[in-house]
Structures are given as structure tokens and as C-alpha cells.
Amino acid sequence: MSSKAASSKAVSNKAESPKDGPKDAPPLAEELIRGEVTLGQFLGLSNDRLYKYAATGHQMLQAGRTKVALQIFEGLVAASPHDTVFRAQLGAAYMTVDRVDDAFEAYDQALRFNSSNVDALVGRGEILLRRGKVPEGLKDLGKAIEYDPALRRKSTQRARGTLLALKKQAEQAKAKPAAKK
């Protein structure tokens, strides 16, 4: 076969549509390639199994083994990219190593999939406050508390504490000019 004919054949193979892919690929692999199944589904990992890994990742994060926790949560996000819990936990892991931009992106992506994920709202709200975007940060923290008014989650407890501290600071700042008069 001439090099021109080989080149022509290579181009025609590249032009195949994804549904016409390699004839020897298993159907599930083709679905993965087309984005119809997640990597976790392709690997046969159940949600229960993924959440057990997430519990291990959370334990690692709590124990200060941040590198291991990051690897676990990055893997979980790859395995199940639409799971907002995994994305929020990845954001928390990024925060522990001061990768604030990555954390913000992880929280923001989690909220694109589930706007009521309180952990992601609190995480993003805290970052917004750090960046000086006070109204946006307060809005996220307030929403988190609206979704968890009983403050069952540590993140919403933290959000409430932050809001109370900011309120106290605002009241003190307001009182200082009045005291000078």
C-alpha cells in the first residue's frame, strides 16, 4: 500500500462517527467514550462502594492525610463527575492545601449540579468572603442556612458562626463613630 493510500485510509478512519467506532470495542466501552456512562459505572462501582471510598477520604482529610484524601476525591470525581458530594469534598481537600482557586471551582461545579448542596455553598461563600466579595459570600452562607435551618451539618454551623461574627463586627464598627460624637 502506498503512503498516500495509507494516509487516505487513516483520514477516513478518523472521520468515522463515534457510533461507528471500533467494531471490537465492548458496548459499555463505547458508551463510556460517548459519555453515556460514567467511569464508575464502566468499572462496575456501585454508589454504595463509591460512598465508602468517600468516607475513607473524609477520614483521611480529618486525620491530616490530605494528599491521600485529595487522590481519593479526585478519583471519585473522575468516577462520578455529577456527584456533588464528591465535588464538595474535593473542594474541602483543596482548601486544606490552600489551593483556593481549585477549591472554588470544585464548589462552583458542585453547585451547578445541585444548587442546594450546603457544603458547597458554605465553601464557596467562605472563599467569596476571602476575596472581598462580601454580598455574594453572605448570600451563599445565608442560602446554606436556609437549606439546613436546624444546623445539622458542620458546614452550616460554621456558616452561622461566620455570619454572627460579621454581624458583631458590623455593629462594633457602627458603634465606634457614634461613641466619638
PDB file of C-alpha atoms in Angstrom:
ATOM      1  CA  MET A   1       0.000   0.000   0.000  1.00  0.00           C
ATOM      2  CA  SER A   2       1.404   3.394  -0.936  1.00  0.00           C
ATOM      3  CA  SER A   3       1.921   6.021   1.757  1.00  0.00           C
ATOM      4  CA  LYS A   4      -0.730   8.187   0.077  1.00  0.00           C
ATOM      5  CA  ALA A   5      -3.256   5.324   0.227  1.00  0.00           C
ATOM      6  CA  ALA A   6      -2.347   4.622   3.868  1.00  0.00           C
ATOM      7  CA  SER A   7      -2.743   8.305   4.691  1.00  0.00           C
ATOM      8  CA  SER A   8      -6.121   8.382   2.915  1.00  0.00           C
ATOM      9  CA  LYS A   9      -7.272   5.316   4.861  1.00  0.00           C
ATOM     10  CA  ALA A  10      -6.135   6.880   8.172  1.00  0.00           C
ATOM     11  CA  VAL A  11      -8.111  10.041   7.384  1.00  0.00           C
ATOM     12  CA  SER A  12     -11.221   8.055   6.519  1.00  0.00           C
ATOM     13  CA  ASN A  13     -10.923   6.123   9.814  1.00  0.00           C
ATOM     14  CA  LYS A  14     -10.722   9.393  11.733  1.00  0.00           C
ATOM     15  CA  ALA A  15     -13.884  10.565  10.043  1.00  0.00           C
ATOM     16  CA  GLU A  16     -15.960   7.723  11.483  1.00  0.00           C
ATOM     17  CA  SER A  17     -18.686   8.885  13.790  1.00  0.00           C
ATOM     18  CA  PRO A  18     -18.470   7.831  17.463  1.00  0.00           C
ATOM     19  CA  LYS A  19     -21.328   5.396  16.943  1.00  0.00           C
ATOM     20  CA  ASP A  20     -19.364   3.751  14.126  1.00  0.00           C
ATOM     21  CA  GLY A  21     -16.305   3.316  16.427  1.00  0.00           C
ATOM     22  CA  PRO A  22     -14.088   0.270  16.532  1.00  0.00           C
ATOM     23  CA  LYS A  23     -16.057  -2.891  15.845  1.00  0.00           C
ATOM     24  CA  ASP A  24     -14.186  -4.842  18.518  1.00  0.00           C
ATOM     25  CA  ALA A  25     -14.910  -2.409  21.397  1.00  0.00           C
ATOM     26  CA  PRO A  26     -17.297  -3.742  24.051  1.00  0.00           C
ATOM     27  CA  PRO A  27     -20.652  -1.913  24.094  1.00  0.00           C
ATOM     28  CA  LEU A  28     -20.030  -0.449  27.568  1.00  0.00           C
ATOM     29  CA  ALA A  29     -16.686   0.974  26.423  1.00  0.00           C
ATOM     30  CA  GLU A  30     -18.444   2.660  23.521  1.00  0.00           C
ATOM     31  CA  GLU A  31     -20.998   4.120  25.927  1.00  0.00           C
ATOM     32  CA  LEU A  32     -18.162   5.450  28.099  1.00  0.00           C
ATOM     33  CA  ILE A  33     -16.488   7.041  25.113  1.00  0.00           C
ATOM     34  CA  ARG A  34     -19.762   8.697  24.087  1.00  0.00           C
ATOM     35  CA  GLY A  35     -20.309   9.949  27.637  1.00  0.00           C
ATOM     36  CA  GLU A  36     -23.406   7.813  28.179  1.00  0.00           C
ATOM     37  CA  VAL A  37     -21.973   6.087  31.270  1.00  0.00           C
ATOM     38  CA  THR A  38     -19.568   7.339  33.917  1.00  0.00           C
ATOM     39  CA  LEU A  39     -16.169   5.864  34.571  1.00  0.00           C
ATOM     40  CA  GLY A  40     -17.515   4.444  37.834  1.00  0.00           C
ATOM     41  CA  GLN A  41     -20.335   2.688  36.006  1.00  0.00           C
ATOM     42  CA  PHE A  42     -17.882   1.376  33.422  1.00  0.00           C
ATOM     43  CA  LEU A  43     -15.726  -0.058  36.218  1.00  0.00           C
ATOM     44  CA  GLY A  44     -18.764  -1.603  37.888  1.00  0.00           C
ATOM     45  CA  LEU A  45     -18.523   0.535  41.017  1.00  0.00           C
ATOM     46  CA  SER A  46     -21.832   0.920  42.828  1.00  0.00           C
ATOM     47  CA  ASN A  47     -22.832   4.172  44.532  1.00  0.00           C
ATOM     48  CA  ASP A  48     -22.503   2.335  47.832  1.00  0.00           C
ATOM     49  CA  ARG A  49     -18.890   1.442  47.021  1.00  0.00           C
ATOM     50  CA  LEU A  50     -18.110   4.988  45.870  1.00  0.00           C
ATOM     51  CA  TYR A  51     -19.548   6.432  49.086  1.00  0.00           C
ATOM     52  CA  LYS A  52     -17.453   4.003  51.138  1.00  0.00           C
ATOM     53  CA  TYR A  53     -14.395   5.402  49.365  1.00  0.00           C
ATOM     54  CA  ALA A  54     -15.688   8.898  50.108  1.00  0.00           C
ATOM     55  CA  ALA A  55     -15.986   8.025  53.814  1.00  0.00           C
ATOM     56  CA  THR A  56     -12.374   6.868  53.741  1.00  0.00           C
ATOM     57  CA  GLY A  57     -11.371  10.094  52.000  1.00  0.00           C
ATOM     58  CA  HIS A  58     -13.195  12.118  54.645  1.00  0.00           C
ATOM     59  CA  GLN A  59     -11.411  10.176  57.406  1.00  0.00           C
ATOM     60  CA  MET A  60      -8.075  10.835  55.718  1.00  0.00           C
ATOM     61  CA  LEU A  61      -8.882  14.537  55.478  1.00  0.00           C
ATOM     62  CA  GLN A  62      -9.837  14.657  59.168  1.00  0.00           C
ATOM     63  CA  ALA A  63      -6.636  12.811  60.096  1.00  0.00           C
ATOM     64  CA  GLY A  64      -4.495  15.321  58.204  1.00  0.00           C
ATOM     65  CA  ARG A  65      -3.611  12.914  55.411  1.00  0.00           C
ATOM     66  CA  THR A  66      -4.541  15.479  52.821  1.00  0.00           C
ATOM     67  CA  LYS A  67      -2.539  14.047  49.920  1.00  0.00           C
ATOM     68  CA  VAL A  68      -4.353  10.708  50.194  1.00  0.00           C
ATOM     69  CA  ALA A  69      -7.717  12.466  50.615  1.00  0.00           C
ATOM     70  CA  LEU A  70      -7.053  14.571  47.513  1.00  0.00           C
ATOM     71  CA  GLN A  71      -6.255  11.458  45.490  1.00  0.00           C
ATOM     72  CA  ILE A  72      -9.418   9.742  46.681  1.00  0.00           C
ATOM     73  CA  PHE A  73     -11.687  12.694  45.925  1.00  0.00           C
ATOM     74  CA  GLU A  74     -10.065  13.412  42.564  1.00  0.00           C
ATOM     75  CA  GLY A  75     -10.641   9.752  41.683  1.00  0.00           C
ATOM     76  CA  LEU A  76     -14.248   9.883  42.890  1.00  0.00           C
ATOM     77  CA  VAL A  77     -14.949  12.988  40.803  1.00  0.00           C
ATOM     78  CA  ALA A  78     -13.445  11.220  37.788  1.00  0.00           C
ATOM     79  CA  ALA A  79     -15.542   8.122  38.503  1.00  0.00           C
ATOM     80  CA  SER A  80     -18.778  10.018  39.135  1.00  0.00           C
ATOM     81  CA  PRO A  81     -18.441  13.552  37.748  1.00  0.00           C
ATOM     82  CA  HIS A  82     -22.013  14.635  38.527  1.00  0.00           C
ATOM     83  CA  ASP A  83     -21.917  13.706  42.208  1.00  0.00           C
ATOM     84  CA  THR A  84     -21.940  16.975  44.123  1.00  0.00           C
ATOM     85  CA  VAL A  85     -20.871  15.404  47.417  1.00  0.00           C
ATOM     86  CA  PHE A  86     -17.594  14.254  45.880  1.00  0.00           C
ATOM     87  CA  ARG A  87     -17.015  17.668  44.306  1.00  0.00           C
ATOM     88  CA  ALA A  88     -17.703  19.485  47.589  1.00  0.00           C
ATOM     89  CA  GLN A  89     -15.333  17.162  49.458  1.00  0.00           C
ATOM     90  CA  LEU A  90     -12.703  17.735  46.790  1.00  0.00           C
ATOM     91  CA  GLY A  91     -13.150  21.463  47.388  1.00  0.00           C
ATOM     92  CA  ALA A  92     -12.614  20.955  51.116  1.00  0.00           C
ATOM     93  CA  ALA A  93      -9.459  18.947  50.437  1.00  0.00           C
ATOM     94  CA  TYR A  94      -8.153  21.679  48.131  1.00  0.00           C
ATOM     95  CA  MET A  95      -8.802  24.264  50.849  1.00  0.00           C
ATOM     96  CA  THR A  96      -6.658  22.356  53.326  1.00  0.00           C
ATOM     97  CA  VAL A  97      -3.664  22.721  50.999  1.00  0.00           C
ATOM     98  CA  ASP A  98      -4.537  26.344  50.176  1.00  0.00           C
ATOM     99  CA  ARG A  99      -5.464  25.634  46.556  1.00  0.00           C
ATOM    100  CA  VAL A 100      -8.200  28.215  46.808  1.00  0.00           C
ATOM    101  CA  ASP A 101      -8.868  28.611  43.085  1.00  0.00           C
ATOM    102  CA  ASP A 102      -9.225  24.842  42.653  1.00  0.00           C
ATOM    103  CA  ALA A 103     -11.475  24.694  45.720  1.00  0.00           C
ATOM    104  CA  PHE A 104     -13.663  27.481  44.369  1.00  0.00           C
ATOM    105  CA  GLU A 105     -14.010  25.676  41.050  1.00  0.00           C
ATOM    106  CA  ALA A 106     -14.910  22.384  42.773  1.00  0.00           C
ATOM    107  CA  TYR A 107     -17.562  24.088  44.918  1.00  0.00           C
ATOM    108  CA  ASP A 108     -18.907  26.043  41.955  1.00  0.00           C
ATOM    109  CA  GLN A 109     -19.177  22.889  39.828  1.00  0.00           C
ATOM    110  CA  ALA A 110     -20.969  21.085  42.650  1.00  0.00           C
ATOM    111  CA  LEU A 111     -23.490  23.916  42.785  1.00  0.00           C
ATOM    112  CA  ARG A 112     -24.054  23.759  39.025  1.00  0.00           C
ATOM    113  CA  PHE A 113     -25.277  20.192  39.513  1.00  0.00           C
ATOM    114  CA  ASN A 114     -27.109  20.813  42.811  1.00  0.00           C
ATOM    115  CA  SER A 115     -27.723  24.398  43.894  1.00  0.00           C
ATOM    116  CA  SER A 116     -28.766  23.277  47.386  1.00  0.00           C
ATOM    117  CA  ASN A 117     -25.541  21.474  48.341  1.00  0.00           C
ATOM    118  CA  VAL A 118     -24.929  23.226  51.665  1.00  0.00           C
ATOM    119  CA  ASP A 119     -21.294  22.148  51.979  1.00  0.00           C
ATOM    120  CA  ALA A 120     -20.519  23.646  48.577  1.00  0.00           C
ATOM    121  CA  LEU A 121     -22.493  26.804  49.382  1.00  0.00           C
ATOM    122  CA  VAL A 122     -20.570  27.325  52.612  1.00  0.00           C
ATOM    123  CA  GLY A 123     -17.207  26.579  50.997  1.00  0.00           C
ATOM    124  CA  ARG A 124     -17.833  28.905  48.070  1.00  0.00           C
ATOM    125  CA  GLY A 125     -19.272  31.551  50.395  1.00  0.00           C
ATOM    126  CA  GLU A 126     -16.169  31.476  52.585  1.00  0.00           C
ATOM    127  CA  ILE A 127     -13.923  31.856  49.548  1.00  0.00           C
ATOM    128  CA  LEU A 128     -16.034  34.739  48.246  1.00  0.00           C
ATOM    129  CA  LEU A 129     -15.651  36.477  51.622  1.00  0.00           C
ATOM    130  CA  ARG A 130     -11.873  35.940  51.493  1.00  0.00           C
ATOM    131  CA  ARG A 131     -11.854  37.509  48.049  1.00  0.00           C
ATOM    132  CA  GLY A 132     -13.703  40.568  49.320  1.00  0.00           C
ATOM    133  CA  LYS A 133     -16.947  39.699  47.542  1.00  0.00           C
ATOM    134  CA  VAL A 134     -18.952  40.157  50.721  1.00  0.00           C
ATOM    135  CA  PRO A 135     -22.511  40.352  49.337  1.00  0.00           C
ATOM    136  CA  GLU A 136     -22.030  37.191  47.244  1.00  0.00           C
ATOM    137  CA  GLY A 137     -20.380  35.355  50.135  1.00  0.00           C
ATOM    138  CA  LEU A 138     -23.130  36.341  52.564  1.00  0.00           C
ATOM    139  CA  LYS A 139     -25.738  35.195  50.063  1.00  0.00           C
ATOM    140  CA  ASP A 140     -24.154  31.718  49.802  1.00  0.00           C
ATOM    141  CA  LEU A 141     -23.828  31.373  53.579  1.00  0.00           C
ATOM    142  CA  GLY A 142     -27.415  32.527  54.082  1.00  0.00           C
ATOM    143  CA  LYS A 143     -28.717  30.062  51.492  1.00  0.00           C
ATOM    144  CA  ALA A 144     -26.856  27.224  53.193  1.00  0.00           C
ATOM    145  CA  ILE A 145     -28.556  28.033  56.475  1.00  0.00           C
ATOM    146  CA  GLU A 146     -31.938  28.236  54.717  1.00  0.00           C
ATOM    147  CA  TYR A 147     -31.397  24.691  53.434  1.00  0.00           C
ATOM    148  CA  ASP A 148     -30.228  23.445  56.852  1.00  0.00           C
ATOM    149  CA  PRO A 149     -32.012  25.654  59.412  1.00  0.00           C
ATOM    150  CA  ALA A 150     -31.501  23.077  62.178  1.00  0.00           C
ATOM    151  CA  LEU A 151     -27.731  23.406  61.612  1.00  0.00           C
ATOM    152  CA  ARG A 152     -27.249  19.633  61.372  1.00  0.00           C
ATOM    153  CA  ARG A 153     -24.133  19.935  59.245  1.00  0.00           C
ATOM    154  CA  LYS A 154     -20.805  21.230  60.499  1.00  0.00           C
ATOM    155  CA  SER A 155     -20.565  23.479  57.467  1.00  0.00           C
ATOM    156  CA  THR A 156     -23.827  25.274  58.268  1.00  0.00           C
ATOM    157  CA  GLN A 157     -22.762  25.594  61.908  1.00  0.00           C
ATOM    158  CA  ARG A 158     -19.587  27.246  60.615  1.00  0.00           C
ATOM    159  CA  ALA A 159     -21.627  29.469  58.300  1.00  0.00           C
ATOM    160  CA  ARG A 160     -23.801  30.618  61.188  1.00  0.00           C
ATOM    161  CA  GLY A 161     -20.718  31.356  63.291  1.00  0.00           C
ATOM    162  CA  THR A 162     -19.217  33.368  60.448  1.00  0.00           C
ATOM    163  CA  LEU A 163     -22.426  35.341  59.942  1.00  0.00           C
ATOM    164  CA  LEU A 164     -22.711  36.081  63.666  1.00  0.00           C
ATOM    165  CA  ALA A 165     -19.072  37.211  63.815  1.00  0.00           C
ATOM    166  CA  LEU A 166     -19.541  39.501  60.807  1.00  0.00           C
ATOM    167  CA  LYS A 167     -22.716  40.927  62.324  1.00  0.00           C
ATOM    168  CA  LYS A 168     -20.878  41.663  65.576  1.00  0.00           C
ATOM    169  CA  GLN A 169     -18.029  43.342  63.668  1.00  0.00           C
ATOM    170  CA  ALA A 170     -20.522  45.466  61.735  1.00  0.00           C
ATOM    171  CA  GLU A 171     -22.285  46.506  64.951  1.00  0.00           C
ATOM    172  CA  GLN A 172     -18.972  47.412  66.595  1.00  0.00           C
ATOM    173  CA  ALA A 173     -17.883  49.421  63.554  1.00  0.00           C
ATOM    174  CA  LYS A 174     -21.210  51.231  63.597  1.00  0.00           C
ATOM    175  CA  ALA A 175     -20.925  51.975  67.341  1.00  0.00           C
ATOM    176  CA  LYS A 176     -17.413  53.481  67.130  1.00  0.00           C
ATOM    177  CA  PRO A 177     -18.406  56.596  65.144  1.00  0.00           C
ATOM    178  CA  ALA A 178     -21.395  57.112  67.482  1.00  0.00           C
ATOM    179  CA  ALA A 179     -19.088  56.954  70.519  1.00  0.00           C
ATOM    180  CA  LYS A 180     -16.794  59.678  69.056  1.00  0.00           C
ATOM    181  CA  LYS A 181     -19.663  62.189  68.792  1.00  0.00           C
TER     182      LYS A 181
END
